[in-house]
XYZ file of N, CA and C in Angstrom:
222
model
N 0.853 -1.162 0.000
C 0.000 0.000 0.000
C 0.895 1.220 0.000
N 1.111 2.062 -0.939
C 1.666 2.974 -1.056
C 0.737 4.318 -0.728
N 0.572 4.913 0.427
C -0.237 6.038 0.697
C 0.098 7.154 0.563
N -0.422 8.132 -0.013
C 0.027 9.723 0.075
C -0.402 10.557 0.816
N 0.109 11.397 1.602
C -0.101 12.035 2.598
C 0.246 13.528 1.982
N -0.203 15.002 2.413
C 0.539 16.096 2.221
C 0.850 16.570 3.877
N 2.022 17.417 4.069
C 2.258 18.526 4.959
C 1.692 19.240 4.385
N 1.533 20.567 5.579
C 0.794 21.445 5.825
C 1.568 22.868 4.782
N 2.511 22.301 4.048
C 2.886 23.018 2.963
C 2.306 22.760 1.766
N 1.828 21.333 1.633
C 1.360 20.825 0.529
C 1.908 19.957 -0.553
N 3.455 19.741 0.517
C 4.080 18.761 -0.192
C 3.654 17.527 0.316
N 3.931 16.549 -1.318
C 3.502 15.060 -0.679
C 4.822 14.178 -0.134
N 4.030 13.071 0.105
C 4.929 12.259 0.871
C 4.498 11.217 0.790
N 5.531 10.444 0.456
C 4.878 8.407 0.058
C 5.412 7.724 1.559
N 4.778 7.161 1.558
C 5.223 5.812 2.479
C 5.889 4.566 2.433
N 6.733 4.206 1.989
C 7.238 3.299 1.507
C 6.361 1.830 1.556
N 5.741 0.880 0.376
C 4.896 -0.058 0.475
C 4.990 -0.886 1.526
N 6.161 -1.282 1.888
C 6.588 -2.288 2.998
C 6.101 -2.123 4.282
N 5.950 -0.890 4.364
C 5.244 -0.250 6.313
C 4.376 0.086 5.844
N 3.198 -0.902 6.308
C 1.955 -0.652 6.219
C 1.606 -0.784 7.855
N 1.175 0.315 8.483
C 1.274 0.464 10.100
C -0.421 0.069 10.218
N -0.776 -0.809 10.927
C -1.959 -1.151 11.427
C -2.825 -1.119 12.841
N -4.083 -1.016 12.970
C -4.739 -0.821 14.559
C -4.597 -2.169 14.641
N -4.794 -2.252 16.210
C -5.337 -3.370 16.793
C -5.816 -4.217 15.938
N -6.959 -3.233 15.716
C -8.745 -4.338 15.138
C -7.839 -4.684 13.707
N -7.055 -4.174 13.212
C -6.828 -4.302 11.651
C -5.908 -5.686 12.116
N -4.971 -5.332 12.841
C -4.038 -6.923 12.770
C -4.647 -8.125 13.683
N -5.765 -7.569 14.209
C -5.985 -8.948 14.724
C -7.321 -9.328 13.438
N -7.962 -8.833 12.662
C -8.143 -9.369 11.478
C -7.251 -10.450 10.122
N -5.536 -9.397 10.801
C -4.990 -10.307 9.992
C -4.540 -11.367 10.247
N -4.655 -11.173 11.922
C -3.562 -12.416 12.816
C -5.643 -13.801 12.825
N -6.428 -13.428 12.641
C -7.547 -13.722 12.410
C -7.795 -14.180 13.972
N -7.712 -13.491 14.944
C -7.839 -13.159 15.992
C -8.542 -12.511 16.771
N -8.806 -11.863 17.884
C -8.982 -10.781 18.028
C -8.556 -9.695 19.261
N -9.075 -8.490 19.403
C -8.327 -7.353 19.781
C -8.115 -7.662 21.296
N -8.616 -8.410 21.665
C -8.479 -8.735 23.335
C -6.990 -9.575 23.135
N -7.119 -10.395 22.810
C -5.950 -11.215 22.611
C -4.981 -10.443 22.071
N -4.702 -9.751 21.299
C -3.436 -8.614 20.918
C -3.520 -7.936 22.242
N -4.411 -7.612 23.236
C -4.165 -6.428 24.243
C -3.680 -7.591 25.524
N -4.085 -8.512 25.822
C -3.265 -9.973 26.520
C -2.170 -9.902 26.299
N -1.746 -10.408 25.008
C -0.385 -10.637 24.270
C 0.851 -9.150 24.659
N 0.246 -7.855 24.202
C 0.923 -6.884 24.617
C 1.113 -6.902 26.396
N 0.155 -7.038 26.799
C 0.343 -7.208 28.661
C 1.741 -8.115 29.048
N 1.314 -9.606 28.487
C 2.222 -10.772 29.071
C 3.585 -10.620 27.914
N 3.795 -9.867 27.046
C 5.023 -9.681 26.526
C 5.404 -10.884 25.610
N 4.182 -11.767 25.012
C 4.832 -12.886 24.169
C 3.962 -12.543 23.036
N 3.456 -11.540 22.339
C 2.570 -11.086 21.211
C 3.692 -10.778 20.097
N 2.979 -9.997 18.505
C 3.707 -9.944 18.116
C 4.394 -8.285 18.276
N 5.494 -7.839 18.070
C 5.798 -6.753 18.157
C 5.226 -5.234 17.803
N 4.994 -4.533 18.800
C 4.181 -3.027 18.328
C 4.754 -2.092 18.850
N 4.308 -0.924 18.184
C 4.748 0.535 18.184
C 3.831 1.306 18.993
N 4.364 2.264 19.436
C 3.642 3.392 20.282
C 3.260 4.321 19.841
N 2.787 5.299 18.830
C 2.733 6.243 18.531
C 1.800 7.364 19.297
N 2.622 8.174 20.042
C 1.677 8.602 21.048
C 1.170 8.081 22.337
N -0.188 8.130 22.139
C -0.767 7.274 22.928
C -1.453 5.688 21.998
N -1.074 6.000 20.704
C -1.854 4.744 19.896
C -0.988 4.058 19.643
N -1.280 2.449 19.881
C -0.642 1.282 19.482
C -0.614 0.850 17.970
N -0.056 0.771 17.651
C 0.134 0.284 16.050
C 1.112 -0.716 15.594
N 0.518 -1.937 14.557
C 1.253 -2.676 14.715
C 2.552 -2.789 12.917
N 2.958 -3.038 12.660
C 3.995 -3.360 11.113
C 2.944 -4.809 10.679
N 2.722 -4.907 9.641
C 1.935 -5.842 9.328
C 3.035 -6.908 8.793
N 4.231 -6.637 8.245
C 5.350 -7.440 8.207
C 5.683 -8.135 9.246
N 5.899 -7.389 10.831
C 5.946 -7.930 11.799
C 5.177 -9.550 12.655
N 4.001 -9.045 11.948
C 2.523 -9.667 12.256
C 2.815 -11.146 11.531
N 3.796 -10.572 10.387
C 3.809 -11.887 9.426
C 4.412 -12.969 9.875
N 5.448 -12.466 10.291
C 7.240 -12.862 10.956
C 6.833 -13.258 12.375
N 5.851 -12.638 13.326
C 4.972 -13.559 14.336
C 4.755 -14.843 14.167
N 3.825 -14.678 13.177
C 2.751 -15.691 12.906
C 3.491 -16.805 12.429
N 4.494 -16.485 11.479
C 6.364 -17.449 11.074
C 6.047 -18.314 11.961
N 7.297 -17.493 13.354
C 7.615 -17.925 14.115
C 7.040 -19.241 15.007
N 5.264 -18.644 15.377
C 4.561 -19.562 16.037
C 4.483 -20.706 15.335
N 4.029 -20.548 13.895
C 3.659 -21.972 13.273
C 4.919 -22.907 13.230
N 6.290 -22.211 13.414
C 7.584 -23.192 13.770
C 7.724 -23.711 14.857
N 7.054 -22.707 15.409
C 7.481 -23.817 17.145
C 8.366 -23.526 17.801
């Protein structure tokens, strides 16, 4: 997903396709899960890896991928 954004000058700005930053509800759609269990997982520290922005949690959907790897290896 390549998104465009402008500053408040009106220049744009791409996002590079690879960081696609996601909510909760969005990765536990992808983890086919849901948002309680990502907010568990963030508590007990064995979820997949997230960002802070602010006060909002956001997750790398690459990350999510490389999780999900991991678990199905064992």
């Amino acid at each position: 997903m390549n998104s465009k954004s402008s500053d408040g000058n009106g220049a744009k700005h791409s996002s590079p396709p690879d960081v696609e930053l996601l909510t909760p509800k969005e990765a536990a759609q992808v983890l086919k899960s849901s948002e309680s269990f990502l907010a568990k997982a963030r508590m007990r520290g064995d979820g997949p890896r997230y960002r802070k922005l602010s006060r909002s949690v956001r997750y790398l959907k690459a990350d999510l991928l490389v999780w999900l790897k991991a678990c199905a290896d064992g």
